[in-house]
Amino acid sequence: MNYTSTRDKKVVVSASRAISRGISAEGGLFVPTSLPQLSPERLNRLAGLSYTGRAADILGDFLDGFSAKEIQNCVEAAYTAKKFGEESITQLAKLGESTYMLELWHGPTCAFKDMALQLLPHLMTESVRKEGEEETVVILVATSGDTGKAALEGFKDVPGTEIIVFYPEEGVSPMQKLQMATQEGENVNVAAIEGNFDDAQTGVKRIFTDPEMTRRLAKNRLAFSSANSINWGRLVPQIVYYVSAYCDLLSDGEIRPGEKVNVVVPTGNFGNILAAYYAKHMGVPIGRLICASNSNKVLTDFIATGTYDRNREFITTMSPSMDILISSNLERLLFHLMDGDDKALRALMESLAAEGRYTVPDAVREKLQAEFFGGYCSEEDTARTIREVFEQYCYLCDTHTAVAVNVCRQYAEQTGDTAKTIIASTANPYKFPHSVLASLGADAGGIDEFEAAEKLARLTGCEIPPQLLELKQKPVLFTRTCRKDTMDSFVLSALGIACR
């Protein structure tokens, strides 16, 4: 299987090249030239395997040039019971008769990003070796909260790599900020930026495609790559957990072979729900893809109208990982919906960069609406949903997962669809203790993150993850803040390259 660029189909690269470089030189994202298919017989066989067995099997279809042994080694190094608590790696919690919470947050940083970012460093180092590249790989990351810590944890002290993470100074939770600021590792650097996530993401993409930056890095035997979901090596592991969740439902007798399930994903950058779209088009019987947004509802509006417009107020919410107005992975979906018309897609992306908006043709909008439902959840409704889910099911969910639960209910009410539904639960609630505590009606004022977490634990009886508790004792190592227009200078300085 090869990969092409969304903005130039003449670009065709191997899996190892797509992963080692992260983004195409002209700014396009790499997509597979075809999708492997999962027959009912194969899904039934996968249902009998462990998570690592399923991952190795599925990834083998996407990683031409990797031997089965190489893939198995990468998977077994990434997904261990020590890192994820249990050999199952993910867990399904059943709420009511037909809803399943796909818990993706049992990894070392308590967020779904661990599912990909524990594997990506192994895929990256193997890809670099296969490409015969001798440069040190510089992983450049923009984060809205969870990706940053998961990438730092995954790449810390990995030979042949450096990692630099930018996060919005006021756009992450205190616990997320502390996770990044206390990160250990000889090859890590972290900086806050004065701006929001879109500013950080735009800055990172600008640095990636700046020929002068590329030249200066090459002169110092360095090369950029990405750990954001713009990197195919970050996105492909996410396909695995949707396939695996369906297999778990099969093996547990919760669904019949071939029975369709809906999937609900709280999303900002569109990568997590795009992985579900790929799983569906590989043959997993998925019905409706339900895209859940918070008050930054640019995706909800796009699905409803076919017009993507980021020219709106940026709202800071209690679900900060979704506080995004430029959804990078939507570009991949549009490439597929537009039947690979790279010129038309490039025009849309140029319009987004220049004017902040674009409108897709009616035929594309109709394809989009045939597969996706978009809904959003206000701050008040997010808090109410956290409280209602706990009161009804004694299940504590975080602020992002609550958005998905709320939109799932909206979808059922509007459509009458009673299909069984998988909800992607993307973070442990203790990453946002103040917001969750206040949502339950308790007073969260005047206390720090750890006091809020302890109060939440007493109130709910839910255990605080030890990997968050231990942050209390860790020293803060990174305090630097920079402007969005000086991110390139920070990168050069962090790499020891003289600025001029």
Short mmCIF file of C-alpha atoms in Angstrom, two decimals:
data_model
loop_
_atom_site.label_atom_id
_atom_site.label_comp_id
_atom_site.label_asym_id
_atom_site.label_seq_id
_atom_site.Cartn_x
_atom_site.Cartn_y
_atom_site.Cartn_z
CA MET A 1 0.00 0.00 0.00
CA ASN A 2 1.25 3.46 -0.91
CA TYR A 3 0.21 6.91 0.24
CA THR A 4 -0.55 10.07 -1.70
CA SER A 5 -0.90 13.72 -0.76
CA THR A 6 -4.32 15.34 -0.46
CA ARG A 7 -2.98 18.37 -2.32
CA ASP A 8 -0.90 16.67 -5.03
CA LYS A 9 -1.77 13.16 -6.23
CA LYS A 10 1.49 12.98 -8.16
CA VAL A 11 3.18 12.51 -4.77
CA VAL A 12 3.26 8.79 -3.96
CA VAL A 13 5.28 7.52 -0.99
CA SER A 14 5.71 4.39 1.08
CA ALA A 15 4.27 3.92 4.56
CA SER A 16 7.68 4.48 6.13
CA ARG A 17 8.15 7.72 4.20
CA ALA A 18 4.68 9.00 5.13
CA ILE A 19 5.34 8.31 8.82
CA SER A 20 8.91 9.62 8.96
CA ARG A 21 8.02 12.90 7.23
CA GLY A 22 4.54 13.41 8.72
CA ILE A 23 3.31 15.91 6.14
CA SER A 24 3.88 16.34 2.41
CA ALA A 25 6.25 19.09 1.28
CA GLU A 26 3.46 21.21 -0.25
CA GLY A 27 1.37 21.00 2.93
CA GLY A 28 -0.94 18.12 2.02
CA LEU A 29 -1.72 15.20 4.30
CA PHE A 30 -0.87 11.63 3.39
CA VAL A 31 -3.77 9.24 2.76
CA PRO A 32 -3.75 5.57 1.71
CA THR A 33 -4.27 4.97 -2.00
CA SER A 34 -6.74 2.19 -1.09
CA LEU A 35 -8.32 0.70 2.02
CA PRO A 36 -7.97 -2.94 3.07
CA GLN A 37 -11.21 -4.82 3.62
CA LEU A 38 -12.38 -6.69 6.71
CA SER A 39 -14.73 -9.49 5.72
CA PRO A 40 -17.26 -10.88 8.25
CA GLU A 41 -15.06 -13.96 8.52
CA ARG A 42 -12.01 -11.88 9.30
CA LEU A 43 -13.88 -9.82 11.92
CA ASN A 44 -14.98 -13.06 13.54
CA ARG A 45 -11.37 -14.27 13.60
CA LEU A 46 -10.14 -10.96 15.04
CA ALA A 47 -12.77 -11.23 17.77
CA GLY A 48 -10.84 -14.21 19.13
CA LEU A 49 -7.55 -12.31 19.39
CA SER A 50 -6.09 -10.03 22.07
CA TYR A 51 -5.81 -6.29 21.46
CA THR A 52 -2.16 -6.65 20.43
CA GLY A 53 -3.09 -9.48 18.07
CA ARG A 54 -5.81 -7.40 16.45
CA ALA A 55 -3.50 -4.38 16.17
CA ALA A 56 -0.71 -6.37 14.50
CA ASP A 57 -3.17 -7.96 12.07
CA ILE A 58 -4.82 -4.67 11.02
CA LEU A 59 -1.63 -2.61 10.90
CA GLY A 60 -0.07 -5.21 8.65
CA ASP A 61 -2.45 -4.09 5.89
CA PHE A 62 -1.27 -0.48 6.13
CA LEU A 63 2.46 -0.93 6.68
CA ASP A 64 3.84 -2.40 3.48
CA GLY A 65 7.58 -2.76 3.81
CA PHE A 66 7.33 -3.71 7.49
CA SER A 67 7.75 -7.38 8.31
CA ALA A 68 5.20 -9.15 10.49
CA LYS A 69 7.88 -9.48 13.17
CA GLU A 70 8.68 -5.75 13.06
CA ILE A 71 5.01 -4.84 13.44
CA GLN A 72 4.56 -7.34 16.27
CA ASN A 73 7.58 -5.92 18.09
CA CYS A 74 6.23 -2.36 17.79
CA VAL A 75 2.77 -3.38 19.00
CA GLU A 76 4.02 -5.42 21.94
CA ALA A 77 6.31 -2.60 23.07
CA ALA A 78 3.45 -0.08 22.92
CA TYR A 79 0.53 -1.97 24.42
CA THR A 80 1.52 -3.56 27.70
CA ALA A 81 -0.53 -4.29 30.80
CA LYS A 82 2.00 -2.25 32.81
CA LYS A 83 1.24 0.86 30.73
CA PHE A 84 -2.52 0.36 30.34
CA GLY A 85 -3.49 -1.40 33.55
CA GLU A 86 -4.90 -4.52 31.88
CA GLU A 87 -4.10 -6.66 28.86
CA SER A 88 -7.39 -5.58 27.29
CA ILE A 89 -5.80 -2.08 26.77
CA THR A 90 -9.24 -0.53 26.16
CA GLN A 91 -12.37 -1.19 28.21
CA LEU A 92 -16.08 -1.15 27.36
CA ALA A 93 -18.51 0.07 30.03
CA LYS A 94 -22.19 -0.57 29.33
CA LEU A 95 -24.70 2.17 30.15
CA GLY A 96 -28.31 1.05 29.91
CA GLU A 97 -29.42 -1.40 27.25
CA SER A 98 -27.68 -0.15 24.15
CA THR A 99 -24.85 2.30 24.91
CA TYR A 100 -21.21 1.34 25.36
CA MET A 101 -18.49 3.68 26.62
CA LEU A 102 -15.25 2.83 24.82
CA GLU A 103 -12.73 3.84 27.48
CA LEU A 104 -9.56 4.88 25.69
CA TRP A 105 -7.87 6.55 28.67
CA HIS A 106 -6.24 3.75 30.66
CA GLY A 107 -2.75 4.59 29.37
CA PRO A 108 0.12 6.47 31.03
CA THR A 109 -1.29 9.99 30.46
CA CYS A 110 -4.99 9.18 31.04
CA ALA A 111 -6.16 10.26 27.58
CA PHE A 112 -7.05 8.54 24.32
CA LYS A 113 -3.95 9.97 22.66
CA ASP A 114 -1.92 7.24 24.41
CA MET A 115 -3.55 4.68 22.12
CA ALA A 116 -1.59 6.11 19.20
CA LEU A 117 1.32 7.89 20.84
CA GLN A 118 2.63 4.85 22.67
CA LEU A 119 2.94 3.16 19.26
CA LEU A 120 4.05 6.06 17.05
CA PRO A 121 7.62 6.35 18.41
CA HIS A 122 8.25 2.71 17.54
CA LEU A 123 6.75 3.14 14.07
CA MET A 124 8.74 6.35 13.65
CA THR A 125 12.15 4.92 14.53
CA GLU A 126 11.50 1.86 12.36
CA SER A 127 10.39 4.11 9.47
CA VAL A 128 13.47 6.31 9.74
CA ARG A 129 15.67 3.22 9.68
CA LYS A 130 13.89 1.88 6.60
CA GLU A 131 14.25 5.18 4.79
CA GLY A 132 17.99 5.15 5.47
CA GLU A 133 17.75 8.59 7.05
CA GLU A 134 20.58 9.59 9.32
CA GLU A 135 19.14 12.90 10.53
CA THR A 136 17.78 13.32 14.02
CA VAL A 137 13.99 13.53 13.74
CA VAL A 138 12.48 16.66 15.31
CA ILE A 139 8.91 15.97 16.40
CA LEU A 140 6.99 19.25 16.31
CA VAL A 141 3.63 19.26 18.09
CA ALA A 142 0.77 21.69 18.59
CA THR A 143 -1.58 20.55 21.33
CA SER A 144 -4.95 21.48 22.75
CA GLY A 145 -4.04 19.55 25.87
CA ASP A 146 -3.81 15.78 25.62
CA THR A 147 -1.65 15.23 22.53
CA GLY A 148 1.22 17.22 24.03
CA LYS A 149 1.65 15.12 27.16
CA ALA A 150 1.04 11.85 25.35
CA ALA A 151 3.63 12.74 22.68
CA LEU A 152 6.15 13.88 25.29
CA GLU A 153 5.69 10.66 27.23
CA GLY A 154 5.91 8.53 24.11
CA PHE A 155 9.02 10.17 22.65
CA LYS A 156 10.97 11.00 25.81
CA ASP A 157 14.54 9.76 25.47
CA VAL A 158 13.80 7.87 22.24
CA PRO A 159 17.17 7.71 20.44
CA GLY A 160 17.45 9.83 17.31
CA THR A 161 14.57 12.15 18.20
CA GLU A 162 13.89 15.56 19.69
CA ILE A 163 10.39 16.70 20.60
CA ILE A 164 9.06 20.25 20.90
CA VAL A 165 5.50 20.90 22.10
CA PHE A 166 3.50 24.15 21.91
CA TYR A 167 0.28 24.61 23.86
CA PRO A 168 -2.06 27.62 24.24
CA GLU A 169 -1.21 29.39 27.49
CA GLU A 170 -4.83 29.76 28.63
CA GLY A 171 -6.33 26.95 26.55
CA VAL A 172 -5.56 23.79 28.56
CA SER A 173 -6.68 22.62 31.98
CA PRO A 174 -4.33 23.16 34.95
CA MET A 175 -3.77 19.40 35.17
CA GLN A 176 -2.89 19.19 31.46
CA LYS A 177 -0.50 22.12 31.83
CA LEU A 178 1.16 20.51 34.84
CA GLN A 179 1.56 17.23 32.97
CA MET A 180 3.54 19.02 30.26
CA ALA A 181 5.45 21.45 32.47
CA THR A 182 6.82 18.61 34.63
CA GLN A 183 7.80 16.36 31.74
CA GLU A 184 11.16 14.67 32.17
CA GLY A 185 13.47 13.61 29.36
CA GLU A 186 16.72 14.74 27.78
CA ASN A 187 15.18 15.35 24.36
CA VAL A 188 12.02 17.29 25.29
CA ASN A 189 11.08 20.98 25.10
CA VAL A 190 7.78 22.65 25.94
CA ALA A 191 6.49 26.20 25.49
CA ALA A 192 3.17 27.97 25.96
CA ILE A 193 2.10 30.41 23.26
CA GLU A 194 0.10 33.60 23.55
CA GLY A 195 -2.95 32.50 21.59
CA ASN A 196 -5.27 29.56 21.12
CA PHE A 197 -4.77 26.07 19.71
CA ASP A 198 -5.48 27.18 16.15
CA ASP A 199 -2.63 29.69 16.47
CA ALA A 200 -0.31 26.94 17.67
CA GLN A 201 -1.41 24.54 14.93
CA THR A 202 -1.08 27.17 12.19
CA GLY A 203 2.37 28.08 13.48
CA VAL A 204 3.54 24.48 13.46
CA LYS A 205 2.29 23.89 9.90
CA ARG A 206 3.97 27.13 8.80
CA ILE A 207 7.29 25.96 10.28
CA PHE A 208 6.90 22.55 8.64
CA THR A 209 6.51 24.02 5.17
CA ASP A 210 9.07 26.84 5.47
CA PRO A 211 11.89 26.01 3.01
CA GLU A 212 14.40 28.11 4.95
CA MET A 213 13.65 26.25 8.20
CA THR A 214 13.96 22.94 6.37
CA ARG A 215 17.32 24.03 4.92
CA ARG A 216 18.67 25.14 8.28
CA LEU A 217 17.64 21.90 9.92
CA ALA A 218 19.17 19.84 7.12
CA LYS A 219 22.42 21.74 7.54
CA ASN A 220 22.45 20.51 11.14
CA ARG A 221 21.43 16.95 10.20
CA LEU A 222 17.90 17.40 11.52
CA ALA A 223 14.51 16.79 9.89
CA PHE A 224 10.96 17.65 10.98
CA SER A 225 8.17 15.20 11.58
CA SER A 226 4.90 15.33 13.48
CA ALA A 227 3.12 13.51 16.29
CA ASN A 228 -0.16 15.31 15.65
CA SER A 229 -2.85 13.39 13.82
CA ILE A 230 -1.72 15.04 10.59
CA ASN A 231 0.86 12.20 10.69
CA TRP A 232 -0.61 9.01 9.27
CA GLY A 233 1.40 7.01 11.82
CA ARG A 234 -0.61 8.75 14.53
CA LEU A 235 -3.97 8.18 12.84
CA VAL A 236 -3.71 4.53 11.78
CA PRO A 237 -3.49 3.12 15.35
CA GLN A 238 -6.79 4.84 16.08
CA ILE A 239 -8.53 2.75 13.41
CA VAL A 240 -7.55 -0.32 15.42
CA TYR A 241 -9.56 0.51 18.51
CA TYR A 242 -12.82 0.93 16.60
CA VAL A 243 -12.32 -2.44 14.93
CA SER A 244 -11.38 -3.91 18.30
CA ALA A 245 -14.44 -2.44 20.05
CA TYR A 246 -16.72 -4.06 17.48
CA CYS A 247 -14.89 -7.35 17.96
CA ASP A 248 -15.35 -7.06 21.74
CA LEU A 249 -19.08 -6.61 21.29
CA LEU A 250 -19.13 -9.69 19.07
CA SER A 251 -17.12 -11.84 21.46
CA ASP A 252 -19.21 -10.68 24.44
CA GLY A 253 -22.43 -11.58 22.64
CA GLU A 254 -23.69 -7.98 22.77
CA ILE A 255 -24.30 -7.85 19.02
CA ARG A 256 -25.00 -10.30 16.22
CA PRO A 257 -22.49 -10.75 13.38
CA GLY A 258 -23.17 -8.03 10.82
CA GLU A 259 -25.29 -5.94 13.21
CA LYS A 260 -24.67 -2.23 12.67
CA VAL A 261 -23.64 0.04 15.51
CA ASN A 262 -23.43 3.82 15.62
CA VAL A 263 -20.27 5.58 16.79
CA VAL A 264 -20.21 8.91 18.67
CA VAL A 265 -16.96 10.84 18.96
CA PRO A 266 -16.24 14.12 20.76
CA THR A 267 -13.92 15.84 18.33
CA GLY A 268 -12.16 19.07 17.49
CA ASN A 269 -9.42 18.21 15.02
CA PHE A 270 -11.53 15.46 13.39
CA GLY A 271 -8.85 12.76 13.59
CA ASN A 272 -10.62 10.48 16.07
CA ILE A 273 -13.87 10.34 14.13
CA LEU A 274 -12.00 10.04 10.83
CA ALA A 275 -10.46 6.83 12.19
CA ALA A 276 -14.00 5.51 12.74
CA TYR A 277 -14.87 6.52 9.15
CA TYR A 278 -11.90 4.48 7.87
CA ALA A 279 -12.95 1.49 10.02
CA LYS A 280 -16.45 1.72 8.52
CA HIS A 281 -15.14 1.81 4.97
CA MET A 282 -12.90 -1.16 5.70
CA GLY A 283 -16.00 -3.23 6.44
CA VAL A 284 -16.79 -2.75 10.13
CA PRO A 285 -20.62 -2.57 10.29
CA ILE A 286 -20.89 1.01 11.49
CA GLY A 287 -24.09 2.92 10.79
CA ARG A 288 -24.09 6.60 11.61
CA LEU A 289 -20.95 8.54 12.53
CA ILE A 290 -22.02 11.13 15.12
CA CYS A 291 -19.71 14.12 15.41
CA ALA A 292 -20.01 15.83 18.81
CA SER A 293 -18.75 19.40 19.27
CA ASN A 294 -18.71 21.77 22.20
CA SER A 295 -19.59 25.47 21.87
CA ASN A 296 -16.90 25.81 19.17
CA LYS A 297 -19.35 24.19 16.77
CA VAL A 298 -17.65 24.81 13.44
CA LEU A 299 -17.96 21.12 12.52
CA THR A 300 -21.64 20.95 13.46
CA ASP A 301 -22.37 23.92 11.21
CA PHE A 302 -20.28 22.47 8.40
CA ILE A 303 -22.12 19.15 8.42
CA ALA A 304 -25.46 20.99 8.40
CA THR A 305 -24.66 23.53 5.67
CA GLY A 306 -21.60 22.46 3.69
CA THR A 307 -19.88 25.74 4.58
CA TYR A 308 -16.83 25.66 6.81
CA ASP A 309 -16.33 29.04 8.46
CA ARG A 310 -13.77 29.67 11.17
CA ASN A 311 -14.58 33.38 11.24
CA ARG A 312 -16.32 33.26 14.60
CA GLU A 313 -15.64 33.79 18.27
CA PHE A 314 -13.20 31.30 19.78
CA ILE A 315 -14.77 30.06 23.03
CA THR A 316 -12.71 28.68 25.91
CA THR A 317 -14.69 25.81 27.41
CA MET A 318 -14.41 23.13 30.10
CA SER A 319 -13.59 20.64 27.29
CA PRO A 320 -10.37 22.35 26.07
CA SER A 321 -9.13 19.56 23.81
CA MET A 322 -12.08 20.36 21.54
CA ASP A 323 -11.55 24.12 21.53
CA ILE A 324 -10.54 24.14 17.86
CA LEU A 325 -11.80 26.08 14.85
CA ILE A 326 -9.46 24.64 12.20
CA SER A 327 -10.00 20.88 11.98
CA SER A 328 -6.96 19.61 10.11
CA ASN A 329 -8.11 16.05 9.48
CA LEU A 330 -11.26 17.20 7.73
CA GLU A 331 -8.96 17.68 4.74
CA ARG A 332 -8.49 13.92 4.51
CA LEU A 333 -12.22 13.25 4.59
CA LEU A 334 -12.88 15.86 1.89
CA PHE A 335 -10.23 14.26 -0.33
CA HIS A 336 -12.18 11.00 -0.18
CA LEU A 337 -15.61 12.61 -0.57
CA MET A 338 -14.32 14.56 -3.59
CA ASP A 339 -13.06 11.34 -5.20
CA GLY A 340 -9.43 12.41 -4.90
CA ASP A 341 -9.78 15.73 -6.74
CA ASP A 342 -6.58 17.26 -5.36
CA LYS A 343 -6.86 20.50 -7.35
CA ALA A 344 -10.36 21.24 -6.06
CA LEU A 345 -9.32 20.36 -2.54
CA ARG A 346 -6.26 22.57 -2.73
CA ALA A 347 -8.50 25.46 -3.76
CA LEU A 348 -10.68 24.89 -0.67
CA MET A 349 -7.65 24.87 1.62
CA GLU A 350 -6.33 28.06 0.00
CA SER A 351 -9.70 29.69 0.56
CA LEU A 352 -9.62 28.62 4.22
CA ALA A 353 -6.15 30.12 4.65
CA ALA A 354 -6.96 33.36 2.86
CA GLU A 355 -10.59 33.99 3.82
CA GLY A 356 -11.23 31.65 6.73
CA ARG A 357 -14.04 29.79 4.98
CA TYR A 358 -15.04 27.57 2.08
CA THR A 359 -18.18 25.86 0.75
CA VAL A 360 -18.16 22.38 -0.71
CA PRO A 361 -20.27 21.43 -3.76
CA ASP A 362 -23.78 20.14 -3.06
CA ALA A 363 -22.83 16.59 -4.07
CA VAL A 364 -20.06 16.54 -1.47
CA ARG A 365 -22.35 17.96 1.20
CA GLU A 366 -24.91 15.25 0.46
CA LYS A 367 -22.27 12.52 0.80
CA LEU A 368 -21.17 14.05 4.09
CA GLN A 369 -24.68 14.19 5.50
CA ALA A 370 -25.40 10.62 4.42
CA GLU A 371 -22.74 9.34 6.82
CA PHE A 372 -22.32 11.99 9.51
CA PHE A 373 -24.61 13.63 12.04
CA GLY A 374 -23.31 16.77 13.72
CA GLY A 375 -24.43 18.16 17.05
CA TYR A 376 -23.04 20.39 19.76
CA CYS A 377 -23.36 20.76 23.50
CA SER A 378 -23.28 23.99 25.52
CA GLU A 379 -21.31 24.43 28.74
CA GLU A 380 -24.49 24.20 30.80
CA ASP A 381 -25.57 21.00 29.07
CA THR A 382 -22.10 19.49 29.46
CA ALA A 383 -22.26 20.02 33.23
CA ARG A 384 -25.83 18.71 33.40
CA THR A 385 -24.87 15.60 31.43
CA ILE A 386 -21.96 14.78 33.77
CA ARG A 387 -24.34 15.01 36.71
CA GLU A 388 -27.14 13.01 35.06
CA VAL A 389 -24.84 10.20 33.90
CA PHE A 390 -23.40 9.87 37.40
CA GLU A 391 -26.80 9.94 39.07
CA GLN A 392 -28.35 7.46 36.64
CA TYR A 393 -25.49 5.01 36.13
CA CYS A 394 -22.96 5.85 38.88
CA TYR A 395 -20.53 6.44 36.00
CA LEU A 396 -18.18 9.40 36.11
CA CYS A 397 -17.27 10.88 32.75
CA ASP A 398 -15.02 13.75 31.81
CA THR A 399 -16.04 17.00 30.15
CA HIS A 400 -15.32 15.80 26.60
CA THR A 401 -17.08 12.47 26.91
CA ALA A 402 -20.10 14.28 28.38
CA VAL A 403 -20.36 16.30 25.17
CA ALA A 404 -20.53 13.04 23.23
CA VAL A 405 -23.18 11.57 25.54
CA ASN A 406 -25.32 14.70 25.17
CA VAL A 407 -25.07 14.76 21.37
CA CYS A 408 -25.80 11.02 21.28
CA ARG A 409 -29.06 11.73 23.09
CA GLN A 410 -29.85 14.57 20.69
CA TYR A 411 -29.33 12.25 17.73
CA ALA A 412 -31.61 9.55 19.16
CA GLU A 413 -34.34 12.08 19.92
CA GLN A 414 -34.17 13.68 16.47
CA THR A 415 -33.98 10.48 14.43
CA GLY A 416 -35.57 7.74 16.50
CA ASP A 417 -32.57 5.54 15.69
CA THR A 418 -32.33 2.82 18.35
CA ALA A 419 -29.16 1.10 17.09
CA LYS A 420 -26.58 0.11 19.67
CA THR A 421 -24.00 2.83 20.06
CA ILE A 422 -20.32 3.08 20.93
CA ILE A 423 -19.31 6.38 22.55
CA ALA A 424 -15.60 7.21 22.47
CA SER A 425 -14.66 8.11 26.05
CA THR A 426 -11.54 10.14 25.54
CA ALA A 427 -10.13 11.19 28.93
CA ASN A 428 -10.14 10.29 32.59
CA PRO A 429 -12.39 12.69 34.55
CA TYR A 430 -9.55 13.48 36.96
CA LYS A 431 -7.76 15.40 34.22
CA PHE A 432 -10.46 18.05 34.74
CA PRO A 433 -11.30 17.77 38.46
CA HIS A 434 -12.55 21.33 38.99
CA SER A 435 -15.01 21.18 36.11
CA VAL A 436 -16.28 17.69 36.94
CA LEU A 437 -16.61 18.51 40.64
CA ALA A 438 -18.57 21.69 39.92
CA SER A 439 -20.76 19.80 37.43
CA LEU A 440 -21.81 17.47 40.24
CA GLY A 441 -22.97 20.49 42.24
CA ALA A 442 -20.06 20.60 44.69
CA ASP A 443 -18.12 23.75 45.57
CA ALA A 444 -14.83 23.74 43.64
CA GLY A 445 -13.75 27.29 44.52
CA GLY A 446 -10.55 28.21 46.30
CA ILE A 447 -8.86 24.82 45.99
CA ASP A 448 -6.09 23.56 43.73
CA GLU A 449 -6.25 20.68 41.25
CA PHE A 450 -5.21 18.03 43.74
CA GLU A 451 -7.58 19.21 46.45
CA ALA A 452 -10.36 19.20 43.84
CA ALA A 453 -9.40 15.66 42.80
CA GLU A 454 -9.41 14.44 46.40
CA LYS A 455 -12.80 16.04 47.02
CA LEU A 456 -14.15 14.45 43.83
CA ALA A 457 -12.85 11.05 44.95
CA ARG A 458 -14.56 11.37 48.33
CA LEU A 459 -17.80 12.42 46.66
CA THR A 460 -17.92 9.71 44.01
CA GLY A 461 -15.79 6.85 45.31
CA CYS A 462 -13.89 6.83 42.00
CA GLU A 463 -10.15 6.29 42.31
CA ILE A 464 -7.66 9.00 41.30
CA PRO A 465 -5.16 7.60 38.75
CA PRO A 466 -1.70 7.33 40.35
CA GLN A 467 -0.04 8.88 37.29
CA LEU A 468 -1.95 12.11 38.01
CA LEU A 469 -1.45 12.00 41.78
CA GLU A 470 2.32 11.76 41.38
CA LEU A 471 2.41 15.10 39.52
CA LYS A 472 1.98 16.80 42.89
CA GLN A 473 5.56 15.90 43.79
CA LYS A 474 7.20 16.67 40.45
CA PRO A 475 9.15 19.89 39.86
CA VAL A 476 8.05 22.29 37.11
CA LEU A 477 10.74 22.19 34.40
CA PHE A 478 9.22 24.34 31.63
CA THR A 479 7.90 27.87 32.10
CA ARG A 480 8.66 29.52 28.74
CA THR A 481 5.97 31.49 26.90
CA CYS A 482 6.39 32.84 23.37
CA ARG A 483 4.34 34.75 20.83
CA LYS A 484 2.89 32.87 17.89
CA ASP A 485 5.16 34.79 15.53
CA THR A 486 8.31 33.73 17.43
CA MET A 487 7.64 29.98 17.47
CA ASP A 488 10.29 29.41 14.80
CA SER A 489 12.88 31.20 16.93
CA PHE A 490 11.98 29.00 19.89
CA VAL A 491 12.41 25.89 17.74
CA LEU A 492 15.86 26.98 16.55
CA SER A 493 16.91 27.89 20.06
CA ALA A 494 15.67 24.59 21.52
CA LEU A 495 17.69 22.73 18.88
CA GLY A 496 20.80 24.77 19.51
CA ILE A 497 20.73 26.45 16.11
CA ALA A 498 21.72 30.11 16.12
CA CYS A 499 18.84 32.48 15.30
CA ARG A 500 19.43 35.35 12.89
#
